[in-house]
XYZ file of C-alpha atoms in Angstrom:
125
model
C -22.228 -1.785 -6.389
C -18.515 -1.208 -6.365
C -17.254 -0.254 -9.872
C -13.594 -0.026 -9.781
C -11.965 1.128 -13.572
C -8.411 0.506 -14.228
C -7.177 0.453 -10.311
C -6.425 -3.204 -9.496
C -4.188 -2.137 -6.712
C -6.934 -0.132 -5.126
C -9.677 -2.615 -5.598
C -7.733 -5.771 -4.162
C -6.674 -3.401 -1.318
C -10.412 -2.618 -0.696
C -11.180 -6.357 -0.412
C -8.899 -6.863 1.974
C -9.676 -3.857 4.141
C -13.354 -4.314 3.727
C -14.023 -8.418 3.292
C -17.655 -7.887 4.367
C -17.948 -5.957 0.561
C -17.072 -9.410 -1.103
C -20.783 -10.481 -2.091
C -20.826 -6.578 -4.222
C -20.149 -6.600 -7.561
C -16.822 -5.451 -8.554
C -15.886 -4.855 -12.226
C -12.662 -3.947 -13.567
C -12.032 -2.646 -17.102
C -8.734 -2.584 -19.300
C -9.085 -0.447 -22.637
C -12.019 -2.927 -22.985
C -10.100 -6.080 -23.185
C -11.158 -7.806 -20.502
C -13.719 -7.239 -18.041
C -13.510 -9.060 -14.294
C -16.884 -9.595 -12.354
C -16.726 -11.011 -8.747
C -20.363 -10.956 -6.982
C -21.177 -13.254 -4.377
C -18.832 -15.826 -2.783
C -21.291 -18.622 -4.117
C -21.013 -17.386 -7.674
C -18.465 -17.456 -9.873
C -15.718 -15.390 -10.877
C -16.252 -14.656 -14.897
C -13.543 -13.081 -17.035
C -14.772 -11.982 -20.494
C -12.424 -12.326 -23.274
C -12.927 -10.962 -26.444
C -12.373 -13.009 -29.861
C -9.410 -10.777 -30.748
C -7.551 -11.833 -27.805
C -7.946 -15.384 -28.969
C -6.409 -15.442 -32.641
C -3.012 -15.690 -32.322
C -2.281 -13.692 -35.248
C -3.100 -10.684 -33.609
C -1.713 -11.470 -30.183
C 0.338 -9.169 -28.883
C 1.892 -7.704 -25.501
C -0.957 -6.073 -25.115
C -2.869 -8.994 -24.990
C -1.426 -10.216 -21.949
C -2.556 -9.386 -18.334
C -0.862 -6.430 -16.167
C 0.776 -8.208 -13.326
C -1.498 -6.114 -10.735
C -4.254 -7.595 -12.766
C -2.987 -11.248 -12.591
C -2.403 -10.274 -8.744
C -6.145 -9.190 -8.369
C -7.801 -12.021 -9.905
C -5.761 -14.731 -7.736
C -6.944 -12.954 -4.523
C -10.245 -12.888 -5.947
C -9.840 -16.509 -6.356
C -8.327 -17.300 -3.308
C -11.382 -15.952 -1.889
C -13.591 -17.164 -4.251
C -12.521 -21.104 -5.344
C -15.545 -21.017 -8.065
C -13.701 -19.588 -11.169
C -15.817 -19.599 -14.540
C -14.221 -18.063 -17.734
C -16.421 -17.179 -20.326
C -15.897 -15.915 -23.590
C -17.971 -13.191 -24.662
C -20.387 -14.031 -22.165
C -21.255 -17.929 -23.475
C -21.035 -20.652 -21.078
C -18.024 -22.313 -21.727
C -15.596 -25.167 -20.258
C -13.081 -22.844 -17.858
C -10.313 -25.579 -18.811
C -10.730 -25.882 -22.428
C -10.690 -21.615 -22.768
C -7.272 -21.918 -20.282
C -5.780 -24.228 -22.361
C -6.666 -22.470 -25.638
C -5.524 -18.786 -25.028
C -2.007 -19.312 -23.155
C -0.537 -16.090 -24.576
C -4.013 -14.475 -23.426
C -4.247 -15.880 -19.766
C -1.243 -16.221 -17.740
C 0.054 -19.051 -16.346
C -1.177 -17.873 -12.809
C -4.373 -18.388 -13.733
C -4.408 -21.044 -15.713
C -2.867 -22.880 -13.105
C -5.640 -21.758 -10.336
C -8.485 -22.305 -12.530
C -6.909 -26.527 -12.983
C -6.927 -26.210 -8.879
C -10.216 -25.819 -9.238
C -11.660 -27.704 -11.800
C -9.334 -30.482 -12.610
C -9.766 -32.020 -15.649
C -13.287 -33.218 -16.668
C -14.826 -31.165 -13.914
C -16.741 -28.536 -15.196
C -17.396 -25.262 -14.427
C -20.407 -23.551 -12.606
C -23.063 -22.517 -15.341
């Protein structure tokens, strides 16, 4: 497995040099916010969020994606059109955990996530 910590320039750069590595699992950590898994093309893209993130009282700047980061998970869904958000690991509906947490997930992603699951489509369990 590929286990990238902290270096979303250097992991998106290693996808792209080395597509053949897209089925291993890459995770990518931020001070333990949020935690990016992409395995296999066929499964699904899962970004953990934790509860903090999601009450607005305690949002803050650094609640809100890096840019590289925001970069890194569009290529990964560019490659990989099956996008699941979960929160804290539960199955949940991708849109409805978009639409809930805009100061959380930026509008990049938000945005991608409706390309792929337009409303009342729901996400891969």
């Amino acid at each position: 497995n590929l286990i990238l910590d902290r270096d979303f320039a250097s992991a998106k750069q290693h996808l792209q040099d080395h597509p053949e590595e897209a089925h291993v699992l890459v995770e990518i950590k931020v001070q333990s916010r949020y935690v990016v898994r992409h395995m296999a093309l066929h499964e699904a893209l899962m970004i953990d969020i934790p509860e903090r993130s999601l009450n607005s009282a305690e949002r803050s700047e650094d609640t809100i994606m890096p840019q590289d980061q925001v970069d890194l998970i569009l290529s990964l869904i560019e490659l990989n059109p099956r996008v699941c958000i979960q929160k804290e690991l539960r199955k949940r509906n991708p849109l409805h955990l978009a639409l809930a947490t805009p100061a959380s997930v930026p509008v990049e992603i938000v945005n991608a996530i409706l390309r792929a699951y337009p409303p009342g489509v729901r996400g891969p369990d």
